[in-house]
Short mmCIF file of C-alpha atoms in Angstrom, two decimals:
data_model
loop_
_atom_site.label_atom_id
_atom_site.label_comp_id
_atom_site.label_asym_id
_atom_site.label_seq_id
_atom_site.Cartn_x
_atom_site.Cartn_y
_atom_site.Cartn_z
CA UNK A 1 52.96 20.41 -4.98
CA UNK A 2 49.95 22.21 -6.43
CA UNK A 3 51.27 21.47 -9.91
CA UNK A 4 51.27 17.72 -9.31
CA UNK A 5 47.88 17.82 -7.62
CA UNK A 6 46.34 19.62 -10.59
CA UNK A 7 47.92 17.14 -13.01
CA UNK A 8 46.60 14.18 -10.99
CA UNK A 9 43.07 15.60 -10.94
CA UNK A 10 43.16 16.21 -14.68
CA UNK A 11 44.39 12.64 -15.29
CA UNK A 12 41.62 11.14 -13.15
CA UNK A 13 39.00 13.30 -14.85
CA UNK A 14 40.04 12.11 -18.32
CA UNK A 15 40.29 8.48 -17.19
CA UNK A 16 36.89 8.57 -15.47
CA UNK A 17 34.86 10.16 -18.22
CA UNK A 18 36.62 8.38 -21.07
CA UNK A 19 35.71 4.95 -19.65
CA UNK A 20 33.20 2.79 -21.62
CA UNK A 21 30.49 3.40 -19.04
CA UNK A 22 30.43 7.09 -19.97
CA UNK A 23 30.54 6.61 -23.75
CA UNK A 24 27.33 7.89 -25.28
CA UNK A 25 25.55 5.84 -27.94
CA UNK A 26 26.45 7.08 -31.43
CA UNK A 27 24.91 6.82 -34.88
CA UNK A 28 27.49 4.15 -35.75
CA UNK A 29 25.94 1.79 -33.19
CA UNK A 30 22.58 1.46 -34.92
CA UNK A 31 21.37 -2.10 -34.34
CA UNK A 32 17.79 -2.12 -35.57
CA UNK A 33 15.63 0.01 -37.82
CA UNK A 34 11.96 -0.06 -38.81
CA UNK A 35 10.03 2.17 -41.22
CA UNK A 36 6.30 2.76 -40.74
CA UNK A 37 5.03 5.25 -43.29
CA UNK A 38 6.46 8.66 -42.38
CA UNK A 39 8.09 7.21 -39.26
CA UNK A 40 11.53 5.74 -38.70
CA UNK A 41 12.17 3.79 -35.51
CA UNK A 42 15.84 3.33 -34.62
CA UNK A 43 17.45 1.25 -31.88
CA UNK A 44 21.03 2.01 -30.81
CA UNK A 45 23.22 0.01 -28.47
CA UNK A 46 26.60 0.42 -26.81
CA UNK A 47 27.45 -3.12 -25.62
CA UNK A 48 30.57 -2.06 -23.76
CA UNK A 49 28.86 0.66 -21.77
CA UNK A 50 25.57 -1.21 -21.42
CA UNK A 51 23.63 1.71 -22.89
CA UNK A 52 20.70 1.68 -25.26
CA UNK A 53 18.80 4.39 -27.06
CA UNK A 54 15.42 4.47 -28.79
CA UNK A 55 14.69 7.18 -31.33
CA UNK A 56 11.54 7.78 -33.36
CA UNK A 57 11.51 10.26 -36.23
CA UNK A 58 8.64 11.55 -38.31
CA UNK A 59 9.65 12.91 -41.69
CA UNK A 60 13.24 12.88 -40.38
CA UNK A 61 12.33 15.05 -37.37
CA UNK A 62 12.77 13.49 -33.95
CA UNK A 63 9.47 13.09 -32.08
CA UNK A 64 10.57 10.70 -29.33
CA UNK A 65 13.76 9.61 -27.59
CA UNK A 66 14.36 7.30 -24.65
CA UNK A 67 17.58 6.09 -23.03
CA UNK A 68 17.86 2.72 -21.33
CA UNK A 69 19.72 -0.57 -21.42
CA UNK A 70 18.47 -2.80 -24.23
CA UNK A 71 15.57 -1.98 -26.54
CA UNK A 72 14.02 -4.19 -29.22
CA UNK A 73 11.32 -3.49 -31.78
CA UNK A 74 8.58 -5.98 -30.92
CA UNK A 75 8.47 -8.40 -28.01
CA UNK A 76 11.48 -9.32 -25.89
CA UNK A 77 12.23 -12.42 -28.00
CA UNK A 78 11.72 -12.83 -31.73
CA UNK A 79 11.04 -16.55 -31.13
CA UNK A 80 7.65 -15.70 -29.60
CA UNK A 81 5.14 -16.29 -32.46
CA UNK A 82 3.11 -13.18 -31.58
CA UNK A 83 6.17 -10.98 -32.12
CA UNK A 84 5.15 -10.35 -35.74
CA UNK A 85 1.78 -8.95 -34.60
CA UNK A 86 3.32 -5.93 -32.88
CA UNK A 87 6.26 -5.00 -35.12
CA UNK A 88 4.58 -4.74 -38.52
CA UNK A 89 2.84 -1.38 -38.01
CA UNK A 90 -0.68 -2.73 -37.96
CA UNK A 91 -3.62 -1.28 -36.03
CA UNK A 92 -3.68 -3.20 -32.74
CA UNK A 93 -5.87 -0.84 -30.69
CA UNK A 94 -8.82 -0.30 -33.05
CA UNK A 95 -8.18 3.45 -33.30
CA UNK A 96 -7.39 3.22 -37.01
CA UNK A 97 -3.71 4.21 -36.82
CA UNK A 98 -0.62 2.03 -37.19
CA UNK A 99 0.84 0.85 -33.89
CA UNK A 100 4.23 -0.43 -32.86
CA UNK A 101 5.54 -2.08 -29.70
CA UNK A 102 9.08 -1.59 -28.43
CA UNK A 103 10.26 -3.75 -25.53
CA UNK A 104 12.98 -2.82 -23.06
CA UNK A 105 15.09 -4.86 -20.65
CA UNK A 106 16.72 -3.02 -17.75
CA UNK A 107 19.59 -5.52 -17.49
CA UNK A 108 18.64 -7.01 -14.12
CA UNK A 109 18.31 -10.69 -13.21
CA UNK A 110 15.07 -11.82 -14.93
CA UNK A 111 13.85 -8.21 -14.53
CA UNK A 112 12.73 -5.69 -15.46
CA UNK A 113 10.83 -5.53 -18.75
CA UNK A 114 8.77 -2.68 -20.18
CA UNK A 115 6.58 -2.52 -23.28
CA UNK A 116 6.09 0.82 -25.04
CA UNK A 117 3.02 1.01 -27.27
CA UNK A 118 3.13 3.78 -29.88
CA UNK A 119 0.54 5.27 -32.21
CA UNK A 120 2.18 6.19 -35.51
CA UNK A 121 -0.69 7.97 -37.20
CA UNK A 122 -1.11 11.59 -38.23
CA UNK A 123 -0.42 12.56 -34.61
CA UNK A 124 2.38 10.70 -32.87
CA UNK A 125 1.56 9.37 -29.40
CA UNK A 126 3.02 7.12 -26.75
CA UNK A 127 -0.16 5.24 -25.88
CA UNK A 128 1.20 3.42 -22.86
CA UNK A 129 4.28 2.13 -21.13
CA UNK A 130 3.45 -1.24 -19.60
CA UNK A 131 5.82 -1.91 -16.72
CA UNK A 132 5.82 -5.71 -16.79
CA UNK A 133 8.39 -6.53 -14.09
CA UNK A 134 9.65 -10.10 -14.77
CA UNK A 135 7.45 -10.72 -17.84
CA UNK A 136 10.04 -11.46 -20.52
CA UNK A 137 7.58 -13.84 -22.24
CA UNK A 138 4.68 -11.38 -22.28
CA UNK A 139 2.81 -11.00 -25.57
CA UNK A 140 -0.14 -9.30 -27.29
CA UNK A 141 -3.04 -11.49 -28.49
CA UNK A 142 -6.62 -10.87 -29.62
CA UNK A 143 -8.27 -12.93 -26.89
CA UNK A 144 -11.85 -11.81 -27.39
CA UNK A 145 -11.67 -11.65 -31.21
CA UNK A 146 -12.65 -7.99 -31.45
CA UNK A 147 -9.74 -6.98 -33.67
CA UNK A 148 -7.78 -5.43 -30.79
CA UNK A 149 -4.75 -7.00 -29.15
CA UNK A 150 -4.75 -7.63 -25.41
CA UNK A 151 -1.57 -7.76 -23.32
CA UNK A 152 -0.97 -11.11 -21.61
CA UNK A 153 1.56 -11.50 -18.83
CA UNK A 154 1.86 -12.74 -15.26
CA UNK A 155 1.49 -11.21 -11.82
CA UNK A 156 4.71 -11.74 -9.85
CA UNK A 157 3.43 -10.28 -6.59
CA UNK A 158 4.02 -13.68 -4.94
CA UNK A 159 7.61 -14.08 -6.16
CA UNK A 160 9.84 -15.77 -3.55
CA UNK A 161 6.95 -16.35 -1.13
CA UNK A 162 8.22 -19.64 0.31
CA UNK A 163 9.48 -20.65 -3.14
CA UNK A 164 12.31 -20.17 -5.56
CA UNK A 165 11.49 -17.65 -8.26
CA UNK A 166 10.97 -20.36 -10.89
CA UNK A 167 8.44 -22.10 -8.63
CA UNK A 168 6.63 -19.02 -7.39
CA UNK A 169 2.93 -18.58 -8.17
CA UNK A 170 2.48 -16.28 -11.15
CA UNK A 171 -1.20 -16.02 -12.14
CA UNK A 172 -2.06 -14.74 -15.60
CA UNK A 173 -2.86 -11.07 -16.01
CA UNK A 174 -4.64 -9.52 -19.01
CA UNK A 175 -4.78 -5.87 -20.02
CA UNK A 176 -7.05 -4.49 -22.74
CA UNK A 177 -6.95 -1.20 -24.61
CA UNK A 178 -9.77 1.01 -23.34
CA UNK A 179 -10.28 4.77 -23.17
CA UNK A 180 -6.87 5.51 -24.62
CA UNK A 181 -4.69 3.21 -22.51
CA UNK A 182 -4.28 -0.36 -21.26
CA UNK A 183 -6.27 -1.42 -18.22
CA UNK A 184 -7.15 -4.66 -16.42
CA UNK A 185 -9.54 -6.95 -18.31
CA UNK A 186 -11.10 -8.75 -15.37
CA UNK A 187 -13.63 -10.61 -17.53
CA UNK A 188 -10.83 -12.12 -19.62
CA UNK A 189 -8.90 -13.14 -16.50
CA UNK A 190 -11.79 -15.03 -14.89
CA UNK A 191 -11.54 -18.81 -14.96
CA UNK A 192 -14.03 -21.50 -13.88
CA UNK A 193 -13.37 -23.39 -10.66
CA UNK A 194 -11.52 -26.68 -11.23
CA UNK A 195 -13.52 -29.89 -11.30
CA UNK A 196 -13.25 -31.55 -7.87
CA UNK A 197 -12.55 -35.03 -9.25
CA UNK A 198 -9.91 -33.73 -11.65
CA UNK A 199 -8.27 -31.74 -8.87
CA UNK A 200 -8.17 -34.86 -6.68
CA UNK A 201 -6.54 -36.87 -9.48
CA UNK A 202 -3.88 -34.21 -9.94
CA UNK A 203 -3.13 -34.15 -6.22
CA UNK A 204 -2.73 -37.93 -6.13
CA UNK A 205 -0.54 -37.88 -9.24
CA UNK A 206 1.76 -35.22 -7.79
CA UNK A 207 1.78 -36.63 -4.25
CA UNK A 208 5.51 -37.43 -4.34
CA UNK A 209 6.39 -33.91 -5.43
CA UNK A 210 4.03 -32.38 -2.87
CA UNK A 211 5.58 -34.47 -0.08
CA UNK A 212 9.02 -33.28 -1.12
CA UNK A 213 7.99 -29.60 -1.18
CA UNK A 214 6.32 -29.94 2.20
CA UNK A 215 9.57 -31.30 3.64
CA UNK A 216 11.08 -27.85 2.97
CA UNK A 217 9.46 -25.05 4.95
CA UNK A 218 10.86 -22.44 2.57
CA UNK A 219 8.94 -24.04 -0.36
CA UNK A 220 5.61 -24.42 1.39
CA UNK A 221 3.23 -22.90 3.92
CA UNK A 222 2.85 -24.94 7.10
CA UNK A 223 0.74 -24.45 10.19
CA UNK A 224 -0.88 -26.79 12.72
CA UNK A 225 0.23 -29.84 10.77
CA UNK A 226 -1.28 -28.62 7.50
CA UNK A 227 0.96 -28.03 4.45
CA UNK A 228 0.14 -26.04 1.35
CA UNK A 229 2.73 -25.85 -1.42
CA UNK A 230 3.69 -22.39 -2.63
CA UNK A 231 2.52 -23.03 -6.19
CA UNK A 232 -0.98 -24.20 -5.25
#
């Protein structure tokens, strides 16, 4: 009896750890590579196991490694025009060293996305990891024309508040590089109040849509006969 039990345990052990989910990413699964001076940035991917690996080497010596799901050098999508600004090893912080952005998707439904900003100068440094939640279309742009790139995304704190995700309010959020990391740029996020007449015209134009949203209490806020749509 013990003999069969031992054999069964050994069989299950081999089956369990030999499954694709436990296969580690290997050198043969290199999917993307970028060279920035003395640095080599390599992205590995095991599609079957859903595993990704980011490696950064300086003069062929590993200086950084991170495991995850799916990494990409640059923004999440190459179709975003600003992608070329953050994957060509240019100075995007004003510190005088080449920088590079690597994006990461956790594999969840429209979430979660992270942006790693690296300094690839004489001294290697992970400047910041921007945890961007649902921001797959986030980008870096020089908004104030000072030669430094700001991070532009959206705040999804109101996701699913009486709305489907696609219709949830998602105000713009801007981060700027300051004192060695990215922080809120409140001055670049400020917007003037809308013109009253223009706002009235928009409300009249969208009256049919507003009436429809207000007919669904899970797509609007309603109290004492007053309705405010979730995306106001």
